[in-house]
PDB file of N, CA, C and O in Angstrom:
ATOM      1  N   MET A   1      32.846   9.714   7.648  1.00 53.00           N
ATOM      2  CA  MET A   1      31.877   8.700   7.118  1.00 53.00           C
ATOM      3  C   MET A   1      30.760   9.233   6.435  1.00 53.00           C
ATOM      4  O   MET A   1      29.951   9.988   6.817  1.00 53.00           O
ATOM      5  N   THR A   2      30.571   8.735   5.134  1.00 53.00           N
ATOM      6  CA  THR A   2      29.406   9.155   4.568  1.00 53.00           C
ATOM      7  C   THR A   2      28.635   8.006   4.006  1.00 53.00           C
ATOM      8  O   THR A   2      29.119   6.840   3.689  1.00 53.00           O
ATOM      9  N   ASP A   3      27.276   8.005   4.230  1.00 51.00           N
ATOM     10  CA  ASP A   3      26.456   6.913   3.764  1.00 51.00           C
ATOM     11  C   ASP A   3      26.098   6.993   2.386  1.00 51.00           C
ATOM     12  O   ASP A   3      26.611   7.854   1.623  1.00 51.00           O
ATOM     13  N   LEU A   4      25.318   6.138   1.866  1.00 59.00           N
ATOM     14  CA  LEU A   4      24.986   5.887   0.496  1.00 59.00           C
ATOM     15  C   LEU A   4      24.221   7.114  -0.069  1.00 59.00           C
ATOM     16  O   LEU A   4      24.275   7.614  -1.334  1.00 59.00           O
ATOM     17  N   MET A   5      23.391   7.822   0.652  1.00 60.00           N
ATOM     18  CA  MET A   5      22.684   9.019   0.252  1.00 60.00           C
ATOM     19  C   MET A   5      23.397  10.401   0.268  1.00 60.00           C
ATOM     20  O   MET A   5      22.996  11.260  -0.152  1.00 60.00           O
ATOM     21  N   GLY A   6      24.688  10.373   0.675  1.00 58.00           N
ATOM     22  CA  GLY A   6      25.486  11.496   0.685  1.00 58.00           C
ATOM     23  C   GLY A   6      25.528  12.466   1.810  1.00 58.00           C
ATOM     24  O   GLY A   6      26.355  13.391   2.039  1.00 58.00           O
ATOM     25  N   SER A   7      24.635  12.127   2.942  1.00 73.00           N
ATOM     26  CA  SER A   7      24.716  12.913   4.084  1.00 73.00           C
ATOM     27  C   SER A   7      25.651  12.259   5.176  1.00 73.00           C
ATOM     28  O   SER A   7      25.892  11.045   5.029  1.00 73.00           O
ATOM     29  N   THR A   8      26.291  12.996   5.838  1.00 87.00           N
ATOM     30  CA  THR A   8      27.296  12.288   6.979  1.00 87.00           C
ATOM     31  C   THR A   8      26.589  11.939   8.111  1.00 87.00           C
ATOM     32  O   THR A   8      25.570  12.446   8.483  1.00 87.00           O
ATOM     33  N   VAL A   9      27.337  11.132   8.790  1.00 87.00           N
ATOM     34  CA  VAL A   9      26.809  10.552  10.076  1.00 87.00           C
ATOM     35  C   VAL A   9      26.771  11.847  11.044  1.00 87.00           C
ATOM     36  O   VAL A   9      25.810  11.872  11.960  1.00 87.00           O
ATOM     37  N   HIS A  10      27.639  12.639  11.017  1.00 87.00           N
ATOM     38  CA  HIS A  10      27.588  13.859  11.932  1.00 87.00           C
ATOM     39  C   HIS A  10      26.397  14.698  11.705  1.00 87.00           C
ATOM     40  O   HIS A  10      25.777  15.279  12.571  1.00 87.00           O
ATOM     41  N   GLU A  11      26.045  14.778  10.416  1.00 90.00           N
ATOM     42  CA  GLU A  11      24.884  15.559  10.211  1.00 90.00           C
ATOM     43  C   GLU A  11      23.750  14.953  10.810  1.00 90.00           C
ATOM     44  O   GLU A  11      22.627  15.558  11.389  1.00 90.00           O
ATOM     45  N   LEU A  12      23.427  13.532  10.573  1.00 89.00           N
ATOM     46  CA  LEU A  12      22.260  12.908  11.222  1.00 89.00           C
ATOM     47  C   LEU A  12      22.473  13.011  12.656  1.00 89.00           C
ATOM     48  O   LEU A  12      21.389  13.218  13.359  1.00 89.00           O
ATOM     49  N   LEU A  13      23.603  12.921  13.328  1.00 90.00           N
ATOM     50  CA  LEU A  13      23.743  12.935  14.868  1.00 90.00           C
ATOM     51  C   LEU A  13      23.403  14.543  15.090  1.00 90.00           C
ATOM     52  O   LEU A  13      22.650  14.610  16.254  1.00 90.00           O
ATOM     53  N   ALA A  14      23.662  15.499  14.592  1.00 91.00           N
ATOM     54  CA  ALA A  14      23.248  16.829  14.954  1.00 91.00           C
ATOM     55  C   ALA A  14      21.722  16.975  14.743  1.00 91.00           C
ATOM     56  O   ALA A  14      21.141  17.519  15.680  1.00 91.00           O
ATOM     57  N   GLN A  15      21.154  16.468  13.761  1.00 93.00           N
ATOM     58  CA  GLN A  15      19.661  16.485  13.704  1.00 93.00           C
ATOM     59  C   GLN A  15      18.986  15.777  14.710  1.00 93.00           C
ATOM     60  O   GLN A  15      17.975  16.415  15.270  1.00 93.00           O
ATOM     61  N   VAL A  16      19.388  14.662  15.105  1.00 93.00           N
ATOM     62  CA  VAL A  16      18.794  13.816  16.394  1.00 93.00           C
ATOM     63  C   VAL A  16      18.825  14.577  17.522  1.00 93.00           C
ATOM     64  O   VAL A  16      17.957  14.667  18.368  1.00 93.00           O
ATOM     65  N   LEU A  17      20.210  15.155  17.859  1.00 94.00           N
ATOM     66  CA  LEU A  17      20.316  15.834  18.998  1.00 94.00           C
ATOM     67  C   LEU A  17      19.546  17.131  19.027  1.00 94.00           C
ATOM     68  O   LEU A  17      19.142  17.566  20.216  1.00 94.00           O
ATOM     69  N   ALA A  18      19.399  17.858  17.792  1.00 95.00           N
ATOM     70  CA  ALA A  18      18.477  19.017  17.770  1.00 95.00           C
ATOM     71  C   ALA A  18      17.214  18.760  18.146  1.00 95.00           C
ATOM     72  O   ALA A  18      16.330  19.553  18.835  1.00 95.00           O
ATOM     73  N   ARG A  19      16.670  17.678  17.638  1.00 95.00           N
ATOM     74  CA  ARG A  19      15.179  17.337  17.721  1.00 95.00           C
ATOM     75  C   ARG A  19      15.078  16.732  19.166  1.00 95.00           C
ATOM     76  O   ARG A  19      13.833  16.994  19.865  1.00 95.00           O
ATOM     77  N   TYR A  20      15.758  15.847  19.822  1.00 94.00           N
ATOM     78  CA  TYR A  20      15.463  14.971  20.947  1.00 94.00           C
ATOM     79  C   TYR A  20      16.251  15.348  22.068  1.00 94.00           C
ATOM     80  O   TYR A  20      16.110  14.944  23.089  1.00 94.00           O
ATOM     81  N   GLY A  21      17.347  16.011  21.865  1.00 95.00           N
ATOM     82  CA  GLY A  21      18.281  16.340  22.946  1.00 95.00           C
ATOM     83  C   GLY A  21      19.438  15.460  23.253  1.00 95.00           C
ATOM     84  O   GLY A  21      20.329  15.955  23.711  1.00 95.00           O
ATOM     85  N   SER A  22      19.237  14.102  23.189  1.00 94.00           N
ATOM     86  CA  SER A  22      20.085  13.174  23.480  1.00 94.00           C
ATOM     87  C   SER A  22      19.735  11.850  22.698  1.00 94.00           C
ATOM     88  O   SER A  22      18.644  11.505  22.343  1.00 94.00           O
ATOM     89  N   ILE A  23      20.742  11.014  22.464  1.00 94.00           N
ATOM     90  CA  ILE A  23      20.635   9.719  21.769  1.00 94.00           C
ATOM     91  C   ILE A  23      19.670   8.748  22.668  1.00 94.00           C
ATOM     92  O   ILE A  23      18.819   8.292  22.094  1.00 94.00           O
ATOM     93  N   ASP A  24      19.658   8.937  23.989  1.00 95.00           N
ATOM     94  CA  ASP A  24      18.980   8.137  24.879  1.00 95.00           C
ATOM     95  C   ASP A  24      17.485   8.493  24.716  1.00 95.00           C
ATOM     96  O   ASP A  24      16.565   7.572  24.672  1.00 95.00           O
ATOM     97  N   VAL A  25      17.111   9.723  24.550  1.00 94.00           N
ATOM     98  CA  VAL A  25      15.695  10.070  24.431  1.00 94.00           C
ATOM     99  C   VAL A  25      15.245   9.538  22.995  1.00 94.00           C
ATOM    100  O   VAL A  25      14.066   9.136  22.871  1.00 94.00           O
ATOM    101  N   PHE A  26      16.117   9.737  22.156  1.00 94.00           N
ATOM    102  CA  PHE A  26      15.808   9.202  20.629  1.00 94.00           C
ATOM    103  C   PHE A  26      15.452   7.882  20.670  1.00 94.00           C
ATOM    104  O   PHE A  26      14.471   7.328  20.116  1.00 94.00           O
ATOM    105  N   ILE A  27      16.547   6.923  21.421  1.00 93.00           N
ATOM    106  CA  ILE A  27      16.205   5.627  21.424  1.00 93.00           C
ATOM    107  C   ILE A  27      14.932   5.135  22.093  1.00 93.00           C
ATOM    108  O   ILE A  27      14.230   4.258  21.726  1.00 93.00           O
ATOM    109  N   ALA A  28      14.722   5.737  23.210  1.00 93.00           N
ATOM    110  CA  ALA A  28      13.516   5.728  24.039  1.00 93.00           C
ATOM    111  C   ALA A  28      12.214   5.928  23.151  1.00 93.00           C
ATOM    112  O   ALA A  28      11.302   5.122  23.271  1.00 93.00           O
ATOM    113  N   ARG A  29      12.168   6.916  22.388  1.00 92.00           N
ATOM    114  CA  ARG A  29      11.175   7.182  21.469  1.00 92.00           C
ATOM    115  C   ARG A  29      10.940   6.011  20.456  1.00 92.00           C
ATOM    116  O   ARG A  29       9.778   5.624  20.254  1.00 92.00           O
ATOM    117  N   LEU A  30      11.945   5.645  19.947  1.00 90.00           N
ATOM    118  CA  LEU A  30      11.777   4.505  19.093  1.00 90.00           C
ATOM    119  C   LEU A  30      11.217   3.157  19.555  1.00 90.00           C
ATOM    120  O   LEU A  30      10.374   2.572  19.055  1.00 90.00           O
ATOM    121  N   HIS A  31      11.743   2.755  20.801  1.00 89.00           N
ATOM    122  CA  HIS A  31      11.299   1.695  21.605  1.00 89.00           C
ATOM    123  C   HIS A  31       9.637   1.925  21.973  1.00 89.00           C
ATOM    124  O   HIS A  31       8.870   1.040  21.786  1.00 89.00           O
ATOM    125  N   ALA A  32       9.355   3.075  22.417  1.00 87.00           N
ATOM    126  CA  ALA A  32       7.831   3.398  22.583  1.00 87.00           C
ATOM    127  C   ALA A  32       7.096   3.300  21.302  1.00 87.00           C
ATOM    128  O   ALA A  32       5.954   2.742  21.303  1.00 87.00           O
ATOM    129  N   LEU A  33       7.520   3.663  20.212  1.00 86.00           N
ATOM    130  CA  LEU A  33       6.722   3.521  18.958  1.00 86.00           C
ATOM    131  C   LEU A  33       6.620   1.985  18.574  1.00 86.00           C
ATOM    132  O   LEU A  33       5.605   1.518  18.056  1.00 86.00           O
ATOM    133  N   LEU A  34       7.655   1.188  18.828  1.00 85.00           N
ATOM    134  CA  LEU A  34       7.696  -0.127  18.556  1.00 85.00           C
ATOM    135  C   LEU A  34       6.868  -0.884  19.441  1.00 85.00           C
ATOM    136  O   LEU A  34       6.339  -1.997  19.133  1.00 85.00           O
ATOM    137  N   ASP A  35       6.604  -0.462  20.711  1.00 80.00           N
ATOM    138  CA  ASP A  35       5.988  -1.402  21.595  1.00 80.00           C
ATOM    139  C   ASP A  35       4.551  -0.968  21.769  1.00 80.00           C
ATOM    140  O   ASP A  35       3.756  -1.719  22.435  1.00 80.00           O
ATOM    141  N   THR A  36       3.973  -0.019  21.005  1.00 73.00           N
ATOM    142  CA  THR A  36       2.652   0.256  20.926  1.00 73.00           C
ATOM    143  C   THR A  36       1.861  -0.777  20.369  1.00 73.00           C
ATOM    144  O   THR A  36       2.360  -1.303  19.255  1.00 73.00           O
ATOM    145  N   PRO A  37       0.622  -1.196  20.682  1.00 76.00           N
ATOM    146  CA  PRO A  37       0.074  -2.400  20.227  1.00 76.00           C
ATOM    147  C   PRO A  37      -0.521  -1.962  18.720  1.00 76.00           C
ATOM    148  O   PRO A  37      -0.849  -0.782  18.492  1.00 76.00           O
ATOM    149  N   THR A  38      -0.498  -2.928  17.901  1.00 76.00           N
ATOM    150  CA  THR A  38      -0.816  -2.761  16.614  1.00 76.00           C
ATOM    151  C   THR A  38      -2.307  -2.832  16.510  1.00 76.00           C
ATOM    152  O   THR A  38      -3.075  -3.710  17.111  1.00 76.00           O
ATOM    153  N   VAL A  39      -2.990  -1.900  15.712  1.00 80.00           N
ATOM    154  CA  VAL A  39      -4.441  -1.982  15.562  1.00 80.00           C
ATOM    155  C   VAL A  39      -4.720  -2.930  14.388  1.00 80.00           C
ATOM    156  O   VAL A  39      -4.215  -2.977  13.371  1.00 80.00           O
ATOM    157  N   GLU A  40      -5.748  -3.953  14.855  1.00 83.00           N
ATOM    158  CA  GLU A  40      -5.960  -4.916  13.921  1.00 83.00           C
ATOM    159  C   GLU A  40      -7.388  -4.589  13.403  1.00 83.00           C
ATOM    160  O   GLU A  40      -8.284  -4.352  14.055  1.00 83.00           O
ATOM    161  N   ARG A  41      -7.415  -4.746  12.035  1.00 83.00           N
ATOM    162  CA  ARG A  41      -8.606  -4.400  11.251  1.00 83.00           C
ATOM    163  C   ARG A  41      -9.452  -5.608  11.101  1.00 83.00           C
ATOM    164  O   ARG A  41      -8.811  -6.661  11.007  1.00 83.00           O
ATOM    165  N   PRO A  42     -10.847  -5.556  11.164  1.00 85.00           N
ATOM    166  CA  PRO A  42     -11.539  -6.665  10.910  1.00 85.00           C
ATOM    167  C   PRO A  42     -11.341  -7.299   9.456  1.00 85.00           C
ATOM    168  O   PRO A  42     -10.892  -6.413   8.524  1.00 85.00           O
ATOM    169  N   VAL A  43     -11.556  -8.615   9.376  1.00 84.00           N
ATOM    170  CA  VAL A  43     -11.343  -9.205   8.133  1.00 84.00           C
ATOM    171  C   VAL A  43     -12.638  -9.039   7.161  1.00 84.00           C
ATOM    172  O   VAL A  43     -13.791  -8.762   7.470  1.00 84.00           O
ATOM    173  N   ALA A  44     -12.345  -8.659   5.942  1.00 82.00           N
ATOM    174  CA  ALA A  44     -13.332  -8.345   5.033  1.00 82.00           C
ATOM    175  C   ALA A  44     -14.228  -9.543   4.715  1.00 82.00           C
ATOM    176  O   ALA A  44     -13.503 -10.798   4.407  1.00 82.00           O
ATOM    177  N   VAL A  45     -15.565  -9.592   4.758  1.00 79.00           N
ATOM    178  CA  VAL A  45     -16.234 -10.617   4.500  1.00 79.00           C
ATOM    179  C   VAL A  45     -16.784 -10.636   3.004  1.00 79.00           C
ATOM    180  O   VAL A  45     -17.508  -9.456   2.730  1.00 79.00           O
ATOM    181  N   ALA A  46     -16.780 -11.739   2.329  1.00 74.00           N
ATOM    182  CA  ALA A  46     -17.247 -11.561   0.990  1.00 74.00           C
ATOM    183  C   ALA A  46     -18.988 -11.643   1.124  1.00 74.00           C
ATOM    184  O   ALA A  46     -19.351 -12.361   1.873  1.00 74.00           O
ATOM    185  N   PRO A  47     -19.580 -10.884   0.323  1.00 68.00           N
ATOM    186  CA  PRO A  47     -21.085 -10.832   0.184  1.00 68.00           C
ATOM    187  C   PRO A  47     -21.548 -12.170  -0.157  1.00 68.00           C
ATOM    188  O   PRO A  47     -20.970 -13.106  -0.874  1.00 68.00           O
ATOM    189  N   ALA A  48     -22.820 -12.581   0.289  1.00 66.00           N
ATOM    190  CA  ALA A  48     -23.372 -13.842  -0.002  1.00 66.00           C
ATOM    191  C   ALA A  48     -23.734 -13.664  -1.389  1.00 66.00           C
ATOM    192  O   ALA A  48     -24.185 -12.680  -1.989  1.00 66.00           O
ATOM    193  N   ALA A  49     -23.718 -15.161  -2.086  1.00 66.00           N
ATOM    194  CA  ALA A  49     -24.272 -15.204  -3.487  1.00 66.00           C
ATOM    195  C   ALA A  49     -25.632 -14.936  -3.617  1.00 66.00           C
ATOM    196  O   ALA A  49     -26.519 -15.090  -2.798  1.00 66.00           O
ATOM    197  N   GLY A  50     -25.964 -14.558  -4.814  1.00 62.00           N
ATOM    198  CA  GLY A  50     -27.493 -14.283  -5.097  1.00 62.00           C
ATOM    199  C   GLY A  50     -27.872 -12.929  -4.696  1.00 62.00           C
ATOM    200  O   GLY A  50     -29.067 -12.830  -4.334  1.00 62.00           O
ATOM    201  N   GLY A  51     -27.137 -11.866  -4.652  1.00 61.00           N
ATOM    202  CA  GLY A  51     -27.499 -10.476  -4.375  1.00 61.00           C
ATOM    203  C   GLY A  51     -28.334  -9.956  -5.565  1.00 61.00           C
ATOM    204  O   GLY A  51     -28.748 -10.626  -6.520  1.00 61.00           O
ATOM    205  N   ARG A  52     -28.941  -8.755  -5.479  1.00 65.00           N
ATOM    206  CA  ARG A  52     -29.872  -8.254  -6.561  1.00 65.00           C
ATOM    207  C   ARG A  52     -29.239  -7.907  -7.768  1.00 65.00           C
ATOM    208  O   ARG A  52     -29.966  -7.675  -8.836  1.00 65.00           O
ATOM    209  N   HIS A  53     -27.993  -7.896  -7.944  1.00 63.00           N
ATOM    210  CA  HIS A  53     -27.377  -7.714  -9.074  1.00 63.00           C
ATOM    211  C   HIS A  53     -26.852  -8.801  -9.934  1.00 63.00           C
ATOM    212  O   HIS A  53     -26.370  -8.781 -10.936  1.00 63.00           O
ATOM    213  N   ARG A  54     -27.136 -10.061  -9.290  1.00 60.00           N
ATOM    214  CA  ARG A  54     -26.703 -11.197 -10.034  1.00 60.00           C
ATOM    215  C   ARG A  54     -27.620 -11.550 -11.099  1.00 60.00           C
ATOM    216  O   ARG A  54     -28.937 -11.379 -10.847  1.00 60.00           O
ATOM    217  N   LEU A  55     -27.359 -11.935 -12.203  1.00 61.00           N
ATOM    218  CA  LEU A  55     -28.041 -12.381 -13.274  1.00 61.00           C
ATOM    219  C   LEU A  55     -28.807 -13.799 -13.001  1.00 61.00           C
ATOM    220  O   LEU A  55     -28.224 -14.550 -12.448  1.00 61.00           O
ATOM    221  N   ALA A  56     -30.027 -13.821 -13.556  1.00 61.00           N
ATOM    222  CA  ALA A  56     -30.804 -15.126 -13.435  1.00 61.00           C
ATOM    223  C   ALA A  56     -30.142 -16.236 -14.141  1.00 61.00           C
ATOM    224  O   ALA A  56     -29.925 -17.361 -13.436  1.00 61.00           O
ATOM    225  N   GLU A  57     -29.681 -16.038 -15.300  1.00 62.00           N
ATOM    226  CA  GLU A  57     -28.968 -17.101 -16.072  1.00 62.00           C
ATOM    227  C   GLU A  57     -27.718 -16.418 -16.807  1.00 62.00           C
ATOM    228  O   GLU A  57     -28.084 -15.192 -17.188  1.00 62.00           O
ATOM    229  N   PRO A  58     -26.717 -17.105 -17.045  1.00 60.00           N
ATOM    230  CA  PRO A  58     -25.535 -16.267 -17.810  1.00 60.00           C
ATOM    231  C   PRO A  58     -26.089 -15.948 -19.193  1.00 60.00           C
ATOM    232  O   PRO A  58     -26.967 -16.727 -19.837  1.00 60.00           O
ATOM    233  N   THR A  59     -25.619 -14.992 -19.788  1.00 62.00           N
ATOM    234  CA  THR A  59     -25.919 -14.600 -21.076  1.00 62.00           C
ATOM    235  C   THR A  59     -24.996 -15.204 -22.182  1.00 62.00           C
ATOM    236  O   THR A  59     -23.895 -15.744 -21.850  1.00 62.00           O
ATOM    237  N   ARG A  60     -25.559 -15.444 -23.314  1.00 64.00           N
ATOM    238  CA  ARG A  60     -24.929 -16.149 -24.327  1.00 64.00           C
ATOM    239  C   ARG A  60     -23.787 -15.190 -25.009  1.00 64.00           C
ATOM    240  O   ARG A  60     -24.297 -14.000 -25.342  1.00 64.00           O
ATOM    241  N   ARG A  61     -22.759 -15.652 -25.242  1.00 64.00           N
ATOM    242  CA  ARG A  61     -21.718 -14.728 -25.840  1.00 64.00           C
ATOM    243  C   ARG A  61     -21.756 -15.031 -27.386  1.00 64.00           C
ATOM    244  O   ARG A  61     -21.830 -16.446 -27.653  1.00 64.00           O
ATOM    245  N   ARG A  62     -21.496 -14.055 -28.230  1.00 61.00           N
ATOM    246  CA  ARG A  62     -21.533 -14.452 -29.538  1.00 61.00           C
ATOM    247  C   ARG A  62     -20.004 -14.512 -30.046  1.00 61.00           C
ATOM    248  O   ARG A  62     -19.145 -13.832 -29.386  1.00 61.00           O
ATOM    249  N   SER A  63     -19.843 -15.383 -30.979  1.00 62.00           N
ATOM    250  CA  SER A  63     -18.608 -15.535 -31.405  1.00 62.00           C
ATOM    251  C   SER A  63     -18.075 -14.277 -32.109  1.00 62.00           C
ATOM    252  O   SER A  63     -18.744 -13.590 -32.978  1.00 62.00           O
ATOM    253  N   MET A  64     -16.727 -14.113 -31.909  1.00 61.00           N
ATOM    254  CA  MET A  64     -16.149 -12.823 -32.595  1.00 61.00           C
ATOM    255  C   MET A  64     -15.927 -12.976 -34.133  1.00 61.00           C
ATOM    256  O   MET A  64     -15.654 -12.195 -34.754  1.00 61.00           O
ATOM    257  N   THR A  65     -15.832 -14.311 -34.487  1.00 61.00           N
ATOM    258  CA  THR A  65     -15.601 -14.604 -35.971  1.00 61.00           C
ATOM    259  C   THR A  65     -16.870 -14.681 -36.906  1.00 61.00           C
ATOM    260  O   THR A  65     -16.659 -14.977 -37.904  1.00 61.00           O
ATOM    261  N   THR A  66     -17.742 -14.557 -36.385  1.00 61.00           N
ATOM    262  CA  THR A  66     -19.133 -14.841 -37.191  1.00 61.00           C
ATOM    263  C   THR A  66     -19.326 -13.299 -37.873  1.00 61.00           C
ATOM    264  O   THR A  66     -19.074 -12.240 -37.727  1.00 61.00           O
ATOM    265  N   GLY A  67     -19.631 -13.504 -39.204  1.00 63.00           N
ATOM    266  CA  GLY A  67     -19.883 -12.419 -40.004  1.00 63.00           C
ATOM    267  C   GLY A  67     -18.496 -12.158 -40.854  1.00 63.00           C
ATOM    268  O   GLY A  67     -17.531 -12.488 -40.626  1.00 63.00           O
ATOM    269  N   ALA A  68     -18.805 -11.053 -41.773  1.00 66.00           N
ATOM    270  CA  ALA A  68     -17.733 -10.853 -42.695  1.00 66.00           C
ATOM    271  C   ALA A  68     -16.880  -9.580 -42.136  1.00 66.00           C
ATOM    272  O   ALA A  68     -17.533  -8.820 -41.273  1.00 66.00           O
ATOM    273  N   PRO A  69     -15.500  -9.542 -42.271  1.00 66.00           N
ATOM    274  CA  PRO A  69     -14.819  -8.390 -41.792  1.00 66.00           C
ATOM    275  C   PRO A  69     -15.139  -7.101 -42.270  1.00 66.00           C
ATOM    276  O   PRO A  69     -15.757  -7.069 -43.458  1.00 66.00           O
ATOM    277  N   PRO A  70     -14.961  -5.972 -41.645  1.00 69.00           N
ATOM    278  CA  PRO A  70     -15.300  -4.787 -42.151  1.00 69.00           C
ATOM    279  C   PRO A  70     -14.608  -4.352 -43.434  1.00 69.00           C
ATOM    280  O   PRO A  70     -13.359  -4.595 -43.554  1.00 69.00           O
ATOM    281  N   ARG A  71     -15.380  -3.608 -44.356  1.00 74.00           N
ATOM    282  CA  ARG A  71     -14.561  -3.164 -45.538  1.00 74.00           C
ATOM    283  C   ARG A  71     -13.833  -1.863 -45.231  1.00 74.00           C
ATOM    284  O   ARG A  71     -14.145  -1.226 -44.375  1.00 74.00           O
ATOM    285  N   PRO A  72     -12.567  -1.830 -45.973  1.00 75.00           N
ATOM    286  CA  PRO A  72     -11.924  -0.527 -45.957  1.00 75.00           C
ATOM    287  C   PRO A  72     -12.604   0.631 -46.491  1.00 75.00           C
ATOM    288  O   PRO A  72     -13.317   0.381 -47.304  1.00 75.00           O
ATOM    289  N   SER A  73     -12.395   1.679 -45.628  1.00 73.00           N
ATOM    290  CA  SER A  73     -13.141   2.957 -46.106  1.00 73.00           C
ATOM    291  C   SER A  73     -12.322   3.750 -47.030  1.00 73.00           C
ATOM    292  O   SER A  73     -10.974   3.749 -46.779  1.00 73.00           O
ATOM    293  N   GLY A  74     -12.662   4.295 -48.109  1.00 61.00           N
ATOM    294  CA  GLY A  74     -11.888   5.218 -48.867  1.00 61.00           C
ATOM    295  C   GLY A  74     -11.335   4.773 -50.017  1.00 61.00           C
ATOM    296  O   GLY A  74     -10.691   4.431 -50.689  1.00 61.00           O
TER     297      GLY A  74
END
């Protein structure tokens, strides 16, 4: 039996047995990893409006179409 990646099931079994000693130990390790509690991170809180970098009033934007187009050089 060959999986999609090209390695055989026998190679995978040999690696698992070499590292963990038995399939039962390997499965127990997987269960232990899945049963450990998840670390929950605190929710990010948005800063309050009106911080020191807030502008007092919005700036006026100039239109991009005002004025003549630039002359070609050369």
